[in-house]
Each structure stands twice: as structure tokens, then as C-alpha cells.
Amino acid sequence: MCGIAGIITGNYDLREKKPLIERVSSTLKMRGPDAKGEYVTKNTALIHRRLSVIDVERGAQPMHFGKYVIVYNGEIYNTDEVRNLLKTYGYEFETHCDTEVVLKAYDKWQEESVKKLNGIFAYAVYNKEEGSLFLARDRIGVKPCFYSLKKDLFAFASRIESLLCIPEIKPVVDERGLNEIFMLGPAKSIGSGIFKDIQELPPASYLTYKNGSVDVKTYWQLKAREWNENLDETVEHTKFLVKDAIERQLVSDVNLATFLSGGLDSSIISKVAADKYKNQGKILQTYSVDYVDNDIYFKKSLFQPNKDSDYIGLMADYIGSNHHNIVLENSLVAQALKPATIARGVPAFADVDSSLLLFCKEVKKDVTVCLSGECADEIFGGYPWYHRKEILFEDCFPWARSTAARRNILKDGFLPRGEEYIDNAYRNTLQKTSYLPQDNKTERRMREMFMLNLDWFMQTLLARKDVMSMESSLEVRVPFCDYRLVEYAYNMPWSMKALDGREKGILRKAFENDLPYEIAWRKKSPYPKTHNPVYFKCVCDLVKSALEDKETPLNEMIDKTSVYQLMENPDGMTEPWYGQLMQVPQVLAYIYQIYVWIKNYNVEFEY
């Protein structure tokens, strides 16, 4: 994995802007600490920072071929197939890295080439003769790509901070951006960069920049199709696709491990990986995260019915992995809220982000690549809102069904059109849903829920995983995001997906003979949060210091009295802010992260 950026401008000679190019490059250093490269002409700069994973010796970038130059971030999991196909057309290869394959595929098929790639990626191909640029992002949106179009300037980057280094791109946030932060956050709309001058290239899209204008097109979308498999065939097909996705993603020239929580998804990945490693005479490394004294303060809930620690050891012993349990200090999790926010470039996901940042930094001490179980819940119906009918058929985002918790901390009259903004965002997603004429009420709603989760909840988790891992110079792959699996799951009848009335029932059935019974049929448990009051106290102290800063515009938005009441009564929030992951400690942490973001980026507001 890597960090990429680029500038095309007629405002000045980029050959004379070495400090600017160095500044942009430095913001990408953690995404690519192993090497850096640049392609600079009068009007164009392409910037690359490399985290070496495949063909460490020869995969330097920017890479040239004919009239094209590429900067690329990602991993292609069908590299061999595409390379072999290109060889039939006479192409020769000097490396075995996927960058060369992507570049020569573009030379052969132009924008159609992106459809031939199975992987996670964001890359730019510059045409030196035309002065045009092709920018593409993977189907699911695992790898980030932001861009800005101003008069006589186009720029793109893996990070928002990189773009804000460019003088023409201002850290201004208007009412739309404020609605994203306070009414939808930590989620954000597809394509939003929060800042007025910045957009994100949507998943499954490519962009062409030429002669000062941008054209964005979608190259993949989910389509409803009839189901022609019986239950046994569906079980076998599910198992094949999951195993194939995992095994394809085990390719690496550097040390690789898996995250293991003791839940179904990470256990499946770890079992497949461990079996593959055993056949090669190797032992898989697995990693889990916990918090100091978390067992003492754990509270059972609908969303988290049991502790991960009860299952991790069972699974590690079962697959014979060399397991490492990383235990985080609660005060450090609070302190890491600031660097987590700065890394994201926008208000982040509270301690769900900061803990992952600390965890990844520890894992990176041993390995460079990990596999993680994100997105199985979204595509296989793992969340409670898929199964509780009183939530399922509510005409709203199921993880944030009310704005009461949000309105409670905001000043009266602030963002008066916030609810309308949320409703528009919700309905815009529903309009993307593809149905079959024969779909009944439940099947139609399950397709809608699939799209809502794909575009919102899943995007939030993927952005978190990419940024926090890459900020640690750790590459994390997500096999359940293989687009073939996503397409397959979208069309699977709900009665099969929720086999035996269980969340992810088909996935459990497919792997029940590969896992201990206790793991295969364990109730879903989310990413582990700290329950320790030490963390809560630390967050309260941070929020108090933020609210006491009279210079921050946050005080014009936040109702301080209500925030202090939350500190005094952490069980007082009855409506969810953002599903199971954001209770009062996380809401307070989010407020603090908004403050950090404003201060660090000198954010200006227009509303």
C-alpha cells in the first residue's frame, strides 16, 4: 500500500515549487515510509510514497510506460490473470508487482481496464502527450481518494491533509459540511470531503481530468438478479467465494498476520490463513486487542452479549496460531484521539479510531500486512437492525433513527435544516437500490438495507480501518469486501442469508465444520470498546478543556450545559448517536475530536 498525490496547474511552474511538493509528500510519509518518488514538469506533479509489500526491489513509482505515468495505491488480487491476458497481446513485464500490470492494462484497455481488476485501489494515470489524467477507485471504496477542482488547478491525494497543503485549497466548511459532521457524523455522504473545496471520488468510479474540466463516471453497481441455487449449492458457493477471497489476499513478500477477535468473521479468515500456512510449513501470527481491566467493567448488552476474551484463546489454540493480545492503556486511548483526528482530516470515530491506531502501531512492530474481518456484517445481515422488525421497516437510517441525542448537544436553532439533510441523504441511497419485480416487502427492504449499510456503515468502518492502519504503516486487507462476494450476497434470498433465523446464518453454515461450535454459532459481538471509567474521566477532562477555549467556534455550535450533563450522567442518552459503537463516552470523544480538527486545520465556517 502507498500514498499518492498529484497537482495539475497553470498557476505557477511546479518545477519551482519544491517546498510545496515536499510538504505534500511529507503528509503521506506514514502511508509509505519505505520509499518516495516524484514526476514533476512545469504544469504537473505526481507524488508517491511507498510501503513495500510486493516486489520490494523493483516496484518503484511513479512508473512510466510509453506516454503514461502512474502513481498507484492498493493491491490487485487477480494480478496473475490480468498479466497473463496482457501477455497474449504481446506485453512484456519487468517486475512482478501489480503496479506494472495496472499501468499496461490501462495502455491496452483505457478506462475499461478498471473493470478487469479485482482488488482495493486508488490510482492515477497521467497522459504526458495530452496533459490529461485518469483517476480510479476500487468498487467498494476500501482505498481513499480525495480531489479538488479550482480555477486552473486540479489536485488529488490519499489524504485530505495533503490537499490542504496547496494554497488554493482552503479549509472552509459550509452548512453542508456542518450537517455532515453534526447530523450524520462519524458517517459522511458518498463523495463528501467535508471541506467546501474537497470531494471524495466515490467507490466504483473513475474520473477524467482534461482541459480544466472533470468528468466522473460509475463503472460498477449492484444489480438485482434472480437466484437459481438451492440451499446446498448456496452454502458451497458462499464457502468457495469466501475462501478464494481470503487465499488471494495472503500473497505478500513481507510478514503477514490476521486480526482475531474470537468472532465468526475474523475466525473464518484466521482458519483459512492458518491452514494455508500449515501447508507451507509456517505458523500464522494472530493479533487481538483489549483494554486494561476491561473484564472488570464489562457490561452485557444487546449489541455486546459476551466478552471477546472468552473466545480468542479457544480459536487461537484451535488453529495453532502464534497469538498476541495487545492490551491498551485507557489514558493512552484518550490521548490518541488527537492524532487519530489529524490522520483522518475530518472528525473521526472516537475511541473506535484511536484504539485501532494504537493497536495497529503495536502490530506493525512485527508485521507489515494483516487481514481483517470488516464488512461481513453489512453483506450477510449481521447487525440487529436487520432482524428487529420494529427497526427494519422504519423509514430512516437504522443506526441513527432519531436526532434527539444530536440536537441535545447543539445550540437551539443551529443547523435548522439538519433533519431535511439527513432525509435527503437517506432517500438518495434508496434510489440506488435495484429490485426484482417479484421481490416481496421483506426482500425489497433487505436490498435497501444492503445499500444503506454498503454506502454508510461499511464506508465508515473502511475509512477508519484504512486511515488508522496506514497511519501506522500497516497494510490491512479486507477479504469480505471482494466485489464478487458482495454481488453474490446482494442477491441471496433473505431466508438463506439468515438461515435458521440467525444473523449471518449462511456464513455460519458454510464454515460450521471448520470452526469450533462455540465460535461458529456465537452471537455477534462488535469491535471491542473500553468500559473502564479511567477512559471516561480522561475524555471528560479533554472535553472540558475544549469547551473552556473561548477562541474556538465550537462554542457557537455546542450547548455546553447539555454536554456537562452528559458527563455527569453517562447513562442518560437513550437514543443512539450512531449504532452500538457510540455511547456517551464516544459522543464526548467525538466533540473533542471536532475541537481538535478545527484547531489543527484552522477551519473556517460559512453558515
mmCIF file of C-alpha atoms in Angstrom, residues 400-544:
data_model
loop_
_atom_site.group_PDB
_atom_site.id
_atom_site.type_symbol
_atom_site.label_atom_id
_atom_site.label_comp_id
_atom_site.label_asym_id
_atom_site.label_seq_id
_atom_site.Cartn_x
_atom_site.Cartn_y
_atom_site.Cartn_z
ATOM 1 C CA ALA A 400 -29.441 6.641 13.953
ATOM 2 C CA ARG A 401 -33.231 6.661 13.983
ATOM 3 C CA SER A 402 -33.568 9.944 15.842
ATOM 4 C CA THR A 403 -31.666 13.224 16.036
ATOM 5 C CA ALA A 404 -32.579 13.669 19.718
ATOM 6 C CA ALA A 405 -29.077 12.864 21.006
ATOM 7 C CA ARG A 406 -27.511 15.189 18.440
ATOM 8 C CA ARG A 407 -29.962 18.029 18.974
ATOM 9 C CA ASN A 408 -29.416 17.732 22.713
ATOM 10 C CA ILE A 409 -25.794 18.910 22.457
ATOM 11 C CA LEU A 410 -26.402 21.593 19.802
ATOM 12 C CA LYS A 411 -27.496 25.147 20.426
ATOM 13 C CA ASP A 412 -31.120 25.932 19.640
ATOM 14 C CA GLY A 413 -31.568 26.962 16.036
ATOM 15 C CA PHE A 414 -28.220 25.616 14.854
ATOM 16 C CA LEU A 415 -28.477 23.732 11.539
ATOM 17 C CA PRO A 416 -32.239 24.266 11.177
ATOM 18 C CA ARG A 417 -32.378 22.128 8.016
ATOM 19 C CA GLY A 418 -30.449 19.242 9.551
ATOM 20 C CA GLU A 419 -33.293 16.743 9.573
ATOM 21 C CA GLU A 420 -34.094 17.565 5.956
ATOM 22 C CA TYR A 421 -30.430 16.994 5.088
ATOM 23 C CA ILE A 422 -30.499 13.559 6.738
ATOM 24 C CA ASP A 423 -33.711 12.577 4.976
ATOM 25 C CA ASN A 424 -32.319 13.594 1.573
ATOM 26 C CA ALA A 425 -29.160 11.581 2.207
ATOM 27 C CA TYR A 426 -31.250 8.559 3.193
ATOM 28 C CA ARG A 427 -33.552 8.770 0.154
ATOM 29 C CA ASN A 428 -30.698 9.330 -2.270
ATOM 30 C CA THR A 429 -29.284 5.984 -1.154
ATOM 31 C CA LEU A 430 -32.610 4.204 -1.572
ATOM 32 C CA GLN A 431 -32.831 5.479 -5.146
ATOM 33 C CA LYS A 432 -29.687 3.487 -5.978
ATOM 34 C CA THR A 433 -31.344 0.214 -4.946
ATOM 35 C CA SER A 434 -32.032 -2.361 -7.651
ATOM 36 C CA TYR A 435 -35.075 -4.654 -7.203
ATOM 37 C CA LEU A 436 -36.736 -7.571 -8.939
ATOM 38 C CA PRO A 437 -40.438 -7.236 -9.820
ATOM 39 C CA GLN A 438 -41.252 -10.311 -7.737
ATOM 40 C CA ASP A 439 -39.463 -9.110 -4.585
ATOM 41 C CA ASN A 440 -41.831 -9.141 -1.613
ATOM 42 C CA LYS A 441 -41.849 -6.432 1.061
ATOM 43 C CA THR A 442 -39.117 -8.072 3.123
ATOM 44 C CA GLU A 443 -36.824 -8.764 0.156
ATOM 45 C CA ARG A 444 -37.215 -5.187 -1.092
ATOM 46 C CA ARG A 445 -36.360 -3.795 2.320
ATOM 47 C CA MET A 446 -33.386 -6.135 2.680
ATOM 48 C CA ARG A 447 -31.998 -4.846 -0.615
ATOM 49 C CA GLU A 448 -32.449 -1.298 0.672
ATOM 50 C CA MET A 449 -30.758 -2.198 3.949
ATOM 51 C CA PHE A 450 -27.893 -3.730 2.000
ATOM 52 C CA MET A 451 -27.387 -0.450 0.115
ATOM 53 C CA LEU A 452 -27.709 1.660 3.268
ATOM 54 C CA ASN A 453 -25.111 -0.444 5.027
ATOM 55 C CA LEU A 454 -22.819 -0.592 1.997
ATOM 56 C CA ASP A 455 -22.825 3.179 1.430
ATOM 57 C CA TRP A 456 -22.852 4.307 5.053
ATOM 58 C CA PHE A 457 -21.975 1.984 7.924
ATOM 59 C CA MET A 458 -19.475 -0.003 5.879
ATOM 60 C CA GLN A 459 -17.828 3.108 4.427
ATOM 61 C CA THR A 460 -17.348 4.498 7.929
ATOM 62 C CA LEU A 461 -15.613 1.322 9.090
ATOM 63 C CA LEU A 462 -13.498 1.048 5.953
ATOM 64 C CA ALA A 463 -12.278 4.644 6.213
ATOM 65 C CA ARG A 464 -11.413 4.014 9.853
ATOM 66 C CA LYS A 465 -9.530 0.813 9.073
ATOM 67 C CA ASP A 466 -7.574 2.282 6.161
ATOM 68 C CA VAL A 467 -6.522 5.518 7.849
ATOM 69 C CA MET A 468 -5.629 4.109 11.263
ATOM 70 C CA SER A 469 -3.678 1.196 9.791
ATOM 71 C CA MET A 470 -1.855 3.243 7.164
ATOM 72 C CA GLU A 471 -1.042 5.919 9.750
ATOM 73 C CA SER A 472 0.824 3.059 11.404
ATOM 74 C CA SER A 473 2.420 1.997 8.085
ATOM 75 C CA LEU A 474 0.441 -1.236 8.289
ATOM 76 C CA GLU A 475 -1.471 -2.617 5.318
ATOM 77 C CA VAL A 476 -4.831 -4.173 6.228
ATOM 78 C CA ARG A 477 -6.762 -6.231 3.683
ATOM 79 C CA VAL A 478 -10.482 -6.989 3.944
ATOM 80 C CA PRO A 479 -11.478 -10.217 2.144
ATOM 81 C CA PHE A 480 -15.210 -9.809 2.753
ATOM 82 C CA CYS A 481 -15.045 -6.719 0.502
ATOM 83 C CA ASP A 482 -14.264 -8.826 -2.558
ATOM 84 C CA TYR A 483 -16.781 -7.427 -5.046
ATOM 85 C CA ARG A 484 -17.736 -10.923 -6.255
ATOM 86 C CA LEU A 485 -18.833 -11.800 -2.732
ATOM 87 C CA VAL A 486 -20.720 -8.511 -2.389
ATOM 88 C CA GLU A 487 -22.593 -9.116 -5.658
ATOM 89 C CA TYR A 488 -23.402 -12.668 -4.602
ATOM 90 C CA ALA A 489 -24.667 -11.674 -1.161
ATOM 91 C CA TYR A 490 -26.818 -8.863 -2.567
ATOM 92 C CA ASN A 491 -28.953 -11.326 -4.489
ATOM 93 C CA MET A 492 -29.072 -14.114 -1.915
ATOM 94 C CA PRO A 493 -32.635 -14.626 -0.598
ATOM 95 C CA TRP A 494 -33.037 -13.443 2.975
ATOM 96 C CA SER A 495 -34.314 -16.864 4.090
ATOM 97 C CA MET A 496 -30.924 -18.324 3.125
ATOM 98 C CA LYS A 497 -28.794 -15.426 4.323
ATOM 99 C CA ALA A 498 -30.487 -15.549 7.737
ATOM 100 C CA LEU A 499 -30.512 -19.353 7.798
ATOM 101 C CA ASP A 500 -32.017 -20.830 10.981
ATOM 102 C CA GLY A 501 -33.119 -17.327 11.940
ATOM 103 C CA ARG A 502 -29.549 -16.323 12.782
ATOM 104 C CA GLU A 503 -27.516 -13.292 11.801
ATOM 105 C CA LYS A 504 -25.066 -14.396 9.084
ATOM 106 C CA GLY A 505 -26.730 -17.826 9.170
ATOM 107 C CA ILE A 506 -25.452 -18.883 5.729
ATOM 108 C CA LEU A 507 -21.885 -17.945 6.653
ATOM 109 C CA ARG A 508 -22.119 -19.941 9.881
ATOM 110 C CA LYS A 509 -23.459 -22.955 7.996
ATOM 111 C CA ALA A 510 -20.735 -22.714 5.354
ATOM 112 C CA PHE A 511 -17.940 -22.861 7.938
ATOM 113 C CA GLU A 512 -19.527 -24.756 10.834
ATOM 114 C CA ASN A 513 -17.297 -27.787 10.214
ATOM 115 C CA ASP A 514 -14.160 -25.650 10.058
ATOM 116 C CA LEU A 515 -14.609 -23.888 13.416
ATOM 117 C CA PRO A 516 -15.352 -24.860 16.999
ATOM 118 C CA TYR A 517 -19.120 -24.944 17.575
ATOM 119 C CA GLU A 518 -18.848 -22.157 20.158
ATOM 120 C CA ILE A 519 -17.274 -19.879 17.547
ATOM 121 C CA ALA A 520 -19.413 -20.826 14.547
ATOM 122 C CA TRP A 521 -22.656 -20.138 16.400
ATOM 123 C CA ARG A 522 -21.526 -17.401 18.763
ATOM 124 C CA LYS A 523 -23.774 -14.334 18.969
ATOM 125 C CA LYS A 524 -22.314 -11.376 17.069
ATOM 126 C CA SER A 525 -20.113 -9.035 19.080
ATOM 127 C CA PRO A 526 -18.844 -5.653 17.793
ATOM 128 C CA TYR A 527 -15.360 -4.162 17.824
ATOM 129 C CA PRO A 528 -14.292 -4.085 21.497
ATOM 130 C CA LYS A 529 -14.619 -0.775 23.323
ATOM 131 C CA THR A 530 -13.185 0.147 26.674
ATOM 132 C CA HIS A 531 -15.622 0.112 29.585
ATOM 133 C CA ASN A 532 -13.073 1.424 32.065
ATOM 134 C CA PRO A 533 -14.088 4.622 33.946
ATOM 135 C CA VAL A 534 -10.483 5.802 33.640
ATOM 136 C CA TYR A 535 -11.102 6.398 29.933
ATOM 137 C CA PHE A 536 -14.348 8.227 30.605
ATOM 138 C CA LYS A 537 -12.657 10.566 33.079
ATOM 139 C CA CYS A 538 -9.834 11.306 30.632
ATOM 140 C CA VAL A 539 -12.321 12.142 27.879
ATOM 141 C CA CYS A 540 -14.326 14.391 30.190
ATOM 142 C CA ASP A 541 -11.154 16.306 31.046
ATOM 143 C CA LEU A 542 -10.353 16.747 27.348
ATOM 144 C CA VAL A 543 -13.861 17.986 26.546
ATOM 145 C CA LYS A 544 -13.803 20.444 29.450
#
